[in-house]
Amino acid sequence: MRHSPITTKRTDPLRAMGIIALNGMFGEDDTDGVIRKAVEMFGRDLAVVSSFGADSVVLLHQVAAVDPGLPVFFLDTGKHFSETLQYVTDLKARLGLTDVRTLVPDSKDLERFDPEGRLWENDPDSCCHIRKTEPLNAALEGFSAWITGRKRFQTAERGILPHFELTGDERVKINPLAYWGEDDVAAHKKAHDLPEHPLFADGYTSIGCAPCTSAVQDGEDARAGRWRGLNKAECGIHFDFNGEIAPAEVKNGPVLFKKGRFVADPFKPLAENANLKGVRYVHVPLSKVKDNLAAIRQNPHPLGLLIESSDRVEDVAGELDRFSSVAISFPAFGDGRGYSTARLLRERYGYRGEIRAVGDVLTDQIGFMVRCGFDAFVVANDATKRALEAGELAEVSVYMQPVGLTEVPVGTRPFLRKPGKPVTRRP
Amino acid sequence: MYRYDEFDLGFVSGRVDQFRDQVRRRIAGELTEEQFRPLRLMNGLYLQLHAYMLRVCVPYGTMNAPQLRKLAHIARKYDRGYGHFTTRQNIQFNWPRLQDVPDILEELSEVEMHAIQTSGNCIRNVTTDQFAGAAADEIIDPRPVAEIIRQWSSLHPEFTFLPRKFKIAITGAPEDRAAVRFHDIGLMAQEDEAGEVGWSVYVGGGMGRTPMIGQRIRNFVPHEDLLAYLESVLRVYNRYGRRDNKYKARIKILVHEEGLATIREQVDSEFEKVRGGILTLPEEELSRIRAYFAPPQFVLSDDRFNLADLKRNDAGFARFVEYNSHPHRQAGYTSLTISLKPIGGVPGDATAEQMEVVADLAERFSFNELRVSHEQNLVLPHVAIRDVRAVYDVLKEYALAEANVGLITDMITCPGLDYCALANARSIPIAQDLARRFGTPERQAEIGPLKINISGCINACGHHHVGHIGVLGVEKKGTELYQLTLGGDASESAAIGDILGPGIVAEAVPDAVERLVQTYLGLRETKDETFIAAVKRVGAVPFREAYLAT
Ligand code: SF4
Ligand code: SF4
């Protein structure tokens, strides 16, 4: 079981007992009773969170029947299908919900971690964190309890979901639909003639953000279309049935410096016996690539290449296009082999993807590294981090020799020299 | 001589500002010595036995009068009134205070000098023939190419963290006065069949604990491809040179372990790919740089020395002319070596006053040009023969007229235990003892050309491996001992000296050398057969016997 940092608060045992006892008071199908009890207990201290996805209408319909004025949070991640946004408007009108609140991600977070809006591509955990978990956490600050539409059948992890949970942050989470099955959902929709999500007919049974949702094949788990291919079944907001809100981890802040700022790193360490056919967003060591060419070629996911300082980039020259990132290792400050490797990648093999320096990366090297073709730096050293954040780099402002493809435009004189560029430029 | 343009100025003053800040942080305690170390080394600042030592770069040993005057000023203002010229054609100040170093560097930058890349595992100051641009036997003046190599190698981003330091020497004359075969790369001017001048490239030479003679890796590289070729060699070295053992990290070990053929193949394959690229040196650029080194406005004359005459009338001056002048390519001129090896003095040291005197002489008599030789002497490269007497008179007044160039007292000597933290033994006192023993003009003249080189430890900064007689400080059970080698040769007929026998104590060194000298005098065929020629002819055996016979 995973623990999140929020569990540090001690739960009042009496309160916990009381909440758990509620679970015995309602029949499995007494959705209405559960909602009424919640409203009775918490009044305006209660909110509903809905994705306005394929099944959301069922919960919203029953909530509206009890109290159409309950605040309903919708996470507008900025990544939704336009159909979903339309559906929000439609349902609001149809059900008479009077307090639907749209939550948007923090613009500073977006600017910092996802300036291009493509974080989902390589780091969905972080993407969900800034687009869902953070805004929701902030919104829920003012509420003691919230209602979700989660159901036991949806995925294996939700198999023992109760009606009432006390979460680690002393909030009560209420799951009125916990015992509902797929058939119940369909029947309820039909019985009340509720409007379907426009995409439901196209095979989307669980609808989240557009980039992370695909149609589900017959016989597949209903949520199989979410984060397809990733080891991700739950969005941060629903993680862990014990009800802890599990924020994606951002430990001591990101260590990947790119384009003049520290950004979230999509790449993860490669697990010991990972299946190279299926891994994604890991840097595969060059020797492994050489030994497992077939698997690497079959792997449809974004991959990186790790070049140790004793590796020869020549050995995988034909495969370079396949990698979206190359990590060049600096086992020690003074080991300069990686500079040659980077130049060969850029100048000889025309590699255009990210080249990142990993290992012993210090301030004094970064200027040299940039000139050799590096455009990303994994920085562990604190002083170097501070220097990079402050834009203070040990670098001389003129170059005495041409290096790389761009430093000296043809025909430029004097022959060998040119002004340096600040290292924080955007390549 | 090369003049900085705004580029070089920006480059150097940027460095000074940066280092000033680093020194401030160090003094304020924001940087530990450990963090400061690589930064100071990049600026030529070493920590020695007693104090910091600042090594100032004299690019390919070429200076002008204002620069030498500035060095004198620095010696006086920030040091103890003298500086030490090294075998790397650089100058070292032995007593600067840390807080003064940024000011020193700033003052240096005013005369277009710096201390960048005088240490660390990077491409070091390029060295060359001290008579470059003046020597009669020269095929081509190597300085323009040396300058281009200097620019190309300055803070080269790919080659700043090499396995080990990297030294390039270049000579434009067939007589090798730059010891090119004892450098990581040696370049020797070469004419191809078409009469085109280019470069013959040697690789893998070096001294230190594993001395090796450079081997020819390529017969001919035209000017335009030289940088591309150098980059190819450096890249192969950077990628494949050993990094597991500091003592096996020089390119000489790579060449030795892999074999010249393999390295040549790797370099060639690299060269094929980089040749014709951005490093191709355009002829206009070479001419542009060459213009900085245009010969001065010589006055036509057919003056020449009449040595026989001089010897009869003015023996002292005659000796100076005989040993300290070098044939000039321009009739009526000569290159004069100013020996920094006065009998009993510290080899390579010059006082501030002496530097100023030499600077004045350069201005008055040598078109404002000066050189530092790797034998730790100074050179006035272009002196009209008719002015030599005037120069000599001034030199004499300042104890700079020692007529011993190339003779037994013209010793190359490292700082040794008097300054150096790595030393096993003293070097300077040994040199002084030997100078006193053999120092009379008659004795030196009788012995003729003989190079004694002295190192205080196996790092061989005193080039003992290539001394005709080499002296190496070793340490055995806490006593300073000296090992003697025989037959080393830094010239075009390069050779590494053989160890003669067990180490001896300092007091025994002059006698041991004496026995070697006596052996030579006894077996030479004519007075013209030099010591090294005799050694090459008869081999080490008679010398070894003499050495061992105490
Ligand atoms: S579901 Fe996808 S797009 Fe939406 S927040 Fe999560 S990762 Fe980002
Ligand atoms: S040879 Fe040894 S003692 Fe002499 S200067 Fe070099 S390191 Fe120091």
PDB file of C-alpha atoms and ligand atoms in Angstrom, chain A residues 77 79-80 114 119-121 123-132 208-213 226-227 232 235, ligand 1:
ATOM      1  CA  THR A  77      -7.432  20.219 -17.381  1.00  0.00           C
ATOM      2  CA  LYS A  79      -6.862  18.705 -22.322  1.00  0.00           C
ATOM      3  CA  HIS A  80     -10.486  17.665 -22.612  1.00  0.00           C
ATOM      4  CA  ASP A 114       4.508  22.094 -19.209  1.00  0.00           C
ATOM      5  CA  LEU A 119       3.932  16.816 -20.546  1.00  0.00           C
ATOM      6  CA  TRP A 120       1.278  14.117 -20.806  1.00  0.00           C
ATOM      7  CA  GLU A 121       3.337  12.559 -23.568  1.00  0.00           C
ATOM      8  CA  ASP A 123       5.131  12.179 -17.819  1.00  0.00           C
ATOM      9  CA  PRO A 124       1.422  11.692 -17.302  1.00  0.00           C
ATOM     10  CA  ASP A 125       1.854  11.460 -13.531  1.00  0.00           C
ATOM     11  CA  SER A 126       3.233  14.964 -13.373  1.00  0.00           C
ATOM     12  CA  CYS A 127       0.711  16.156 -15.900  1.00  0.00           C
ATOM     13  CA  CYS A 128      -2.197  14.862 -13.825  1.00  0.00           C
ATOM     14  CA  HIS A 129      -0.568  16.289 -10.784  1.00  0.00           C
ATOM     15  CA  ILE A 130      -0.479  19.839 -12.028  1.00  0.00           C
ATOM     16  CA  ARG A 131      -3.728  19.654 -13.994  1.00  0.00           C
ATOM     17  CA  LYS A 132      -5.842  17.704 -11.545  1.00  0.00           C
ATOM     18  CA  GLY A 208     -10.723  11.614 -19.361  1.00  0.00           C
ATOM     19  CA  CYS A 209      -8.454  14.018 -21.156  1.00  0.00           C
ATOM     20  CA  ALA A 210      -8.307  13.673 -24.891  1.00  0.00           C
ATOM     21  CA  PRO A 211      -4.666  12.690 -25.185  1.00  0.00           C
ATOM     22  CA  CYS A 212      -4.918   9.975 -22.575  1.00  0.00           C
ATOM     23  CA  THR A 213      -8.140   8.350 -23.559  1.00  0.00           C
ATOM     24  CA  ARG A 226      -7.162   5.458 -20.066  1.00  0.00           C
ATOM     25  CA  TRP A 227      -3.387   5.915 -20.198  1.00  0.00           C
ATOM     26  CA  LYS A 232      -1.156   4.055 -14.858  1.00  0.00           C
ATOM     27  CA  CYS A 235      -5.441   9.588 -11.836  1.00  0.00           C
TER      28      CYS A 235
HETATM   29  S1  SF4 C   1      -5.324  12.669 -18.049  1.00  0.00           S
HETATM   30 FE1  SF4 C   1      -3.584  13.016 -19.420  1.00  0.00          FE
HETATM   31  S2  SF4 C   1      -3.764  15.071 -20.158  1.00  0.00           S
HETATM   32 FE2  SF4 C   1      -5.165  14.841 -18.472  1.00  0.00          FE
HETATM   33  S3  SF4 C   1      -4.055  15.629 -16.806  1.00  0.00           S
HETATM   34 FE3  SF4 C   1      -3.699  13.466 -16.798  1.00  0.00          FE
HETATM   35  S4  SF4 C   1      -1.904  13.143 -18.088  1.00  0.00           S
HETATM   36 FE4  SF4 C   1      -2.558  15.228 -18.386  1.00  0.00          FE
END
